[in-house]
Coordinates of C-alpha atoms in Angstrom, one line a residue:
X1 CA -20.9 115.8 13.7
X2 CA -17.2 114.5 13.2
X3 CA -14.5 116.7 14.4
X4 CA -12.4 119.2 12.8
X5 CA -9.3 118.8 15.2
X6 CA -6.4 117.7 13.7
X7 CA -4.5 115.4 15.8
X8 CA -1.0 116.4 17.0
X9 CA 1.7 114.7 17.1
X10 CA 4.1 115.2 20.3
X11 CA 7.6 114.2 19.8
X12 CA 9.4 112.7 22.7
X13 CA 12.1 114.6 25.4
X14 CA 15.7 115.1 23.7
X15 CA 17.4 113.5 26.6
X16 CA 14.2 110.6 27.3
X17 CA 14.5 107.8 25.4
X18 CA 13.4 104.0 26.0
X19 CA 15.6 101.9 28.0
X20 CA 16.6 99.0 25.1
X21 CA 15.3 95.9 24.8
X22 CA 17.7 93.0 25.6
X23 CA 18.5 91.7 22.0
X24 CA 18.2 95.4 20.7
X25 CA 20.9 97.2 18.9
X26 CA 20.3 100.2 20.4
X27 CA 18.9 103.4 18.8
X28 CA 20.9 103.9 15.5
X29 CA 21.8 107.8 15.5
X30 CA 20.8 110.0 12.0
X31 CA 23.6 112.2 10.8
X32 CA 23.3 115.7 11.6
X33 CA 24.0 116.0 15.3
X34 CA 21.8 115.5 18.3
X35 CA 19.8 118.3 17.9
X36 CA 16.7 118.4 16.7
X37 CA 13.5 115.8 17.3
X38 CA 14.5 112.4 15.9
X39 CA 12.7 109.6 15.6
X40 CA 14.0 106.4 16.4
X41 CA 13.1 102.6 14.8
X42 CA 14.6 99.4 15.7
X43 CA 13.7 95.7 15.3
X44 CA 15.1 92.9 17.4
X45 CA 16.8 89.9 15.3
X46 CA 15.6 86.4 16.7
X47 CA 18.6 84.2 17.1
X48 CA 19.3 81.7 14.2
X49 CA 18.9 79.1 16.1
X50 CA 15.8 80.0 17.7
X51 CA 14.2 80.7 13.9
X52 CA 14.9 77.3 12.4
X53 CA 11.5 75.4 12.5
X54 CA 11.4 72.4 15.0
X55 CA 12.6 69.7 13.3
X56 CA 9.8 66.8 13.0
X57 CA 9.7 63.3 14.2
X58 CA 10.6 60.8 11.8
X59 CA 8.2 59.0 11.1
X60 CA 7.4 55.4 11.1
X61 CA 7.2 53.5 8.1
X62 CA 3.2 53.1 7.1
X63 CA 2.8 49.1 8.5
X64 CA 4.7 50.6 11.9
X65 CA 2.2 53.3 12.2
X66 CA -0.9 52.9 14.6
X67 CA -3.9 54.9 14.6
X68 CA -4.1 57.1 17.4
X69 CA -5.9 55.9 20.1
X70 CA -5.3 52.4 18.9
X71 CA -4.7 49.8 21.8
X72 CA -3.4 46.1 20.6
X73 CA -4.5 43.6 22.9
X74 CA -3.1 40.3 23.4
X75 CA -5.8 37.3 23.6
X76 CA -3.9 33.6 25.0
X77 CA -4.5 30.8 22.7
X78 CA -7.3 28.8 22.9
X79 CA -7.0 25.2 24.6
X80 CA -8.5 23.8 22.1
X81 CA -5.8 25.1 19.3
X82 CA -3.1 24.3 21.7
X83 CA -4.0 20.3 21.9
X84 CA -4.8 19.9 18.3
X85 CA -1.0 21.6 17.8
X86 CA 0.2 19.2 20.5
X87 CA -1.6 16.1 18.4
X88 CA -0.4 16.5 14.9
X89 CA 3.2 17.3 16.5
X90 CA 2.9 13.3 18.4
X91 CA 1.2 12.1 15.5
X92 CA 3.7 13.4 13.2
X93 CA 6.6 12.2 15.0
X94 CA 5.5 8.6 15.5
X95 CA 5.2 8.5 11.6
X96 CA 8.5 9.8 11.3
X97 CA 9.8 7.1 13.8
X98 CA 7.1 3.8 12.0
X99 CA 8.6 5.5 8.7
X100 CA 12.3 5.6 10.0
X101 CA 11.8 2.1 11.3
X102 CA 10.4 0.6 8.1
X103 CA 13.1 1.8 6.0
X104 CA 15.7 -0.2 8.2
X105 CA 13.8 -3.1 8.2
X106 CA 13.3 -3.1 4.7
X107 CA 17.0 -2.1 3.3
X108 CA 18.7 -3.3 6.0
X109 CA 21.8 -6.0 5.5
X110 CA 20.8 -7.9 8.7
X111 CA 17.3 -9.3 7.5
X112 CA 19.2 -11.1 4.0
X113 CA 18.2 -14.1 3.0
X114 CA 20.4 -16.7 4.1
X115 CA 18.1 -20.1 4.7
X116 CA 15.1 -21.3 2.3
X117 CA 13.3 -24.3 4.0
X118 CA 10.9 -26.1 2.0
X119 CA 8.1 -28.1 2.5
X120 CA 5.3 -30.2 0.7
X121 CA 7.2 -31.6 -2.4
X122 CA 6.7 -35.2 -3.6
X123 CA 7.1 -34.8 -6.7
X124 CA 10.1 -32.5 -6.7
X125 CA 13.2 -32.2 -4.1
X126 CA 13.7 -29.5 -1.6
X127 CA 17.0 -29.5 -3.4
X128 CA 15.2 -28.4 -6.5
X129 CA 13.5 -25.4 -5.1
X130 CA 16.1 -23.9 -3.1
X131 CA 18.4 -24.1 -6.6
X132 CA 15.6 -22.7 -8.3
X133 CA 15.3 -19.6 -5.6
X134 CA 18.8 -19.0 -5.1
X135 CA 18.7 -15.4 -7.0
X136 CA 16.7 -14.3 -4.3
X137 CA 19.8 -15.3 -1.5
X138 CA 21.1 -12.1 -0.2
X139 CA 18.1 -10.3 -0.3
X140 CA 16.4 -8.6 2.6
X141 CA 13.4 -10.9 3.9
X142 CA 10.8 -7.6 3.5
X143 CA 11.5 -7.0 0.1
X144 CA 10.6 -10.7 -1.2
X145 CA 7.4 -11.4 -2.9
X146 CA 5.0 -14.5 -2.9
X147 CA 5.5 -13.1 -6.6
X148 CA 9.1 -13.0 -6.9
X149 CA 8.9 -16.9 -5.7
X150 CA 6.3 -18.1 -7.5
X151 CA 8.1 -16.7 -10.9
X152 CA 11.3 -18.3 -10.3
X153 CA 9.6 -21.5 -9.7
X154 CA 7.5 -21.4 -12.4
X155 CA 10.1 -24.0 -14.5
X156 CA 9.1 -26.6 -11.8
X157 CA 5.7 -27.6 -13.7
X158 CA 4.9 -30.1 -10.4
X159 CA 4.1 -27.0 -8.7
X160 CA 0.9 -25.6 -8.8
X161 CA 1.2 -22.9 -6.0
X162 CA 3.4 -22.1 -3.0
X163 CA 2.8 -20.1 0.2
X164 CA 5.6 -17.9 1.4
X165 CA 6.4 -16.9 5.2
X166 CA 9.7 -14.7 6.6
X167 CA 10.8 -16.0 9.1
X168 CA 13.4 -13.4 10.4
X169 CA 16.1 -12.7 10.6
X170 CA 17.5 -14.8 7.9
X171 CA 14.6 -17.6 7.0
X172 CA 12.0 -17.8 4.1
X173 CA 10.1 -20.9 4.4
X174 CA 8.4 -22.2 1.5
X175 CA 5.0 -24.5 1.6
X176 CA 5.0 -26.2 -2.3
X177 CA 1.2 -27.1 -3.1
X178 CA 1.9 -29.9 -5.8
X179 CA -0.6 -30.6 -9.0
X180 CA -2.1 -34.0 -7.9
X181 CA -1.2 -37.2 -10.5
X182 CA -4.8 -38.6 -11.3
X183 CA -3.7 -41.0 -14.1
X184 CA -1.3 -42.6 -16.2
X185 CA -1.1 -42.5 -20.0
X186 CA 0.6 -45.0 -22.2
X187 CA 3.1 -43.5 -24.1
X188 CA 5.5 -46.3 -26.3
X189 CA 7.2 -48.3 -23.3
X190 CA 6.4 -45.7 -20.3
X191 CA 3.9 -44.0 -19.0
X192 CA 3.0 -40.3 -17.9
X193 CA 1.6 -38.9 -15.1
X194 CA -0.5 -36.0 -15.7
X195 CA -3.0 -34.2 -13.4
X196 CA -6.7 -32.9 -13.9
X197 CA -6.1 -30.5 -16.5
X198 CA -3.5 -33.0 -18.4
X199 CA 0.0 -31.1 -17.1
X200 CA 2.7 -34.0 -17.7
X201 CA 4.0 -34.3 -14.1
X202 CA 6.6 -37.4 -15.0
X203 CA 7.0 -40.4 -16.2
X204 CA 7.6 -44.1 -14.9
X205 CA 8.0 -47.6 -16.1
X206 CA 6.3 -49.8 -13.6
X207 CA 2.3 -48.5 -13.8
X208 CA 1.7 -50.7 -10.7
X209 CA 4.1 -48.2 -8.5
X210 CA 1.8 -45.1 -9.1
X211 CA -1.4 -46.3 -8.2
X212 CA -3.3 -44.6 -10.6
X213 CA -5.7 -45.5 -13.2
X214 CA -4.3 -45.6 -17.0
X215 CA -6.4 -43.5 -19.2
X216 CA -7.2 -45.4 -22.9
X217 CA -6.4 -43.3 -25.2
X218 CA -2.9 -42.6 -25.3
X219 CA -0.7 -39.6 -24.9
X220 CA -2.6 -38.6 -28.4
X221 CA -6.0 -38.4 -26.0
X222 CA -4.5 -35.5 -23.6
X223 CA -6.1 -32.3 -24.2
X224 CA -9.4 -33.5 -26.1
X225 CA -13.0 -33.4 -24.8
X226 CA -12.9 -37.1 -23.5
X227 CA -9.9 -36.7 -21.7
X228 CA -10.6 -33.6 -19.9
X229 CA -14.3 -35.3 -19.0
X230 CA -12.4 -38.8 -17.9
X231 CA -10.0 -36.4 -16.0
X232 CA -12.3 -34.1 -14.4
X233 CA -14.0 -37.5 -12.9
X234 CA -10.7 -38.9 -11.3
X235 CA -9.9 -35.5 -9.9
X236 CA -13.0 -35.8 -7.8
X237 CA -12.3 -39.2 -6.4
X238 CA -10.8 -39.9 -2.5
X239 CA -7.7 -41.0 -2.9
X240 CA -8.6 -44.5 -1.7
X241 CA -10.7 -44.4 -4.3
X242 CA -8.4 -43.4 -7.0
X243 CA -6.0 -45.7 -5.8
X244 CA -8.2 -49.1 -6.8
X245 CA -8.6 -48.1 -10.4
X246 CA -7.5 -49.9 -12.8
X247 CA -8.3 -47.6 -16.0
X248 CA -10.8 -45.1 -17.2
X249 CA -12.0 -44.9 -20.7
X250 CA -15.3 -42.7 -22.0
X251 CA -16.9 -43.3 -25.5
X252 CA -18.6 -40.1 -24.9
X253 CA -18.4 -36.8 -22.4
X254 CA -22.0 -38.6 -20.8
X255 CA -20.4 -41.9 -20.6
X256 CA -17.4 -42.2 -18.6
X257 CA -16.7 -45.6 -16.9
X258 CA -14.0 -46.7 -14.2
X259 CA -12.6 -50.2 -14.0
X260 CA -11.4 -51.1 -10.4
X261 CA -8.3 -53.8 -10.2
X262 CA -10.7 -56.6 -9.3
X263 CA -12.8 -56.1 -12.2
X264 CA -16.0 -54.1 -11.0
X265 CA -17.2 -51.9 -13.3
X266 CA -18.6 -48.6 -12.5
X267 CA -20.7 -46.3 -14.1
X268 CA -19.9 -42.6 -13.5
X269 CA -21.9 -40.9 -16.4
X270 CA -21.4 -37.1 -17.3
X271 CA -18.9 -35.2 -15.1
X272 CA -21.7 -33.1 -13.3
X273 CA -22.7 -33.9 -9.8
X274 CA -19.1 -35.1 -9.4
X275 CA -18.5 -34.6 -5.8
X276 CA -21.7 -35.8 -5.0
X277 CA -21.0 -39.0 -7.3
X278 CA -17.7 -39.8 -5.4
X279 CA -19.4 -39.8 -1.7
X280 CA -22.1 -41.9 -2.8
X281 CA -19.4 -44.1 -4.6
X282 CA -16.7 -44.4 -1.6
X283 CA -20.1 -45.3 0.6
X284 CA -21.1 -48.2 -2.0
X285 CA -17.4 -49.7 -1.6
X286 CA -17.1 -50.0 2.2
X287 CA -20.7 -51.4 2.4
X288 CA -19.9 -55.0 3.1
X289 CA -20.2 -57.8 0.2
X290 CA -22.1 -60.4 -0.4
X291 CA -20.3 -63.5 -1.6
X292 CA -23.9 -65.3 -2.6
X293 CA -24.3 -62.0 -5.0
X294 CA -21.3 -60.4 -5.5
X295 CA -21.7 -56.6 -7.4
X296 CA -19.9 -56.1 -11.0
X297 CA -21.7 -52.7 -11.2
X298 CA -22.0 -49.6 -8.9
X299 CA -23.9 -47.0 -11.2
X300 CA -23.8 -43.6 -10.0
X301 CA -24.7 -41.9 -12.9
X302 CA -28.1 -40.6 -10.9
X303 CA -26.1 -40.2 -7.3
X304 CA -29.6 -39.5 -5.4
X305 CA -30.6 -43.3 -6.9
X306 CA -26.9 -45.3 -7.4
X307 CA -27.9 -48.7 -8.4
X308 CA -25.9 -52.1 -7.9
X309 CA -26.4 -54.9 -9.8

């Protein structure tokens, strides 16, 4: 059963009060005197400084920021990686030097060309080809062609190709391959030279001082089917051969005949088989003669059966 006791309230001792508080005011007197109970309040006032919140850290920008607990470790390279980085940093700077190098070599002043030596020409002078390379003097030796020379002689119709070689530091050396005269063709009072596929090479009075065979024809002959059969025949002939010819006529591509300077005729036929043709041939000549039966005809026409008669 709750109690009916009201509770009392027992005010403190006039002259007992609590001993302040160090921050404390003291006890703020009411108006009216000291008599009396009074009843006292008081509140302590934190310092300023001591109420301003602690200021935060700054913090790091997001990308500085770690998680926490995170440890970083550092792992060494492997060997491996290290030797391939090695590698490519050689193999890169011996390009840079070959590269380096090249360009020199290629621009510089000390490899011009000074010298063209020539050799192989029969038909033309070495003075001819050298005039007709002289654009290319002052050039460096890397930077010239077996193009840029076979261009410039190209006017030189005697030549049918060249081989080039630099000789540095100064030197190109030139080896003229020649077309090869295979006959002469009457023309009014002179006569040409022209090779296998008819090129006009020159011209001369005396037949006798070429040692070729004269084609019948004429100069009106050069280009048609019976010359280029009649040619293609003396182009496969030794030149010991060639050079014991008097003429070479053909009433047809199949029937192409050579005349030798002592008057033995021989029958050569169509122009296939031709290399075969000219051994058996050369063979027939250096067999030795008979003077009781001397041979007017060597006919090769069927080389594997040549008859002499």
């Amino acid at each position: 059963m709750p109690s009916s006791r009201r509770p009392t309230y027992a005010p403190p001792k006039r002259n007992s009060r609590p001993a302040p508080r160090p921050g404390d005011s003291g006890p703020e007197e009411v108006p009216g005197g000291a008599g009396g109970d009074v009843i006292t309040a008081s509140r302590s006032i934190p310092d300023q400084a001591a109420q301003k919140p602690a200021q935060k850290p700054a913090q790091k920008p997001a990308q500085e920021q770690k998680p926490a607990g995170a440890t970083v470790l550092a792992f060494p390279e492997p060997k491996g990686r290290r030797r391939r980085k090695k590698v490519v940093l050689a193999v890169g700077t011996v390009i840079a030097l070959v590269a380096a190098l090249l360009a020199a070599a290629i621009y510089s002043p000390v490899l011009a060309l000074k010298t063209v030596s020539v050799s192989g020409t029969r038909l033309v002078t070495p003075e001819q080809v050298q005039a007709a390379l002289e654009p290319l003097r002052g050039k460096p030796l890397p930077q010239i062609s077996d193009d840029d020379v076979r261009g410039l002689l190209g006017s030189l119709i005697q030549v049918k190709s060249v081989s080039v070689e630099a000789r540095p530091p100064s030197t190109l050396a030139v080896a003229v391959h020649e077309r090869v005269p295979v006959a002469l063709v009457k023309q009014g009072e002179q006569y040409q030279l022209v090779d296998v596929d008819g090129v006009r090479l020159g011209t001369t009075d005396d037949p006798a001082s070429a040692s070729l065979p004269v084609i019948d024809g004429g100069a009106g002959a050069i280009g048609q089917d019976l010359f280029r059969a009649t040619a293609a025949v003396l182009g496969a002939l030794p030149a010991d051969v060639l050079a014991k010819l008097s003429n070479a006529s053909a009433q047809s591509v199949d029937a192409v005949e050579l005349k030798l300077v002592d008057g033995q005729i021989i029958v050569w036929g169509n122009a296939s088989e031709k290399e075969l043709k000219a051994k058996v041939l050369a063979a027939l000549l250096k067999a030795p003669a008979d003077p009781k039966n001397p041979v007017k005809v060597y006919d090769v026409s069927v080389p594997r059966h040549p008859v002499t008669r």
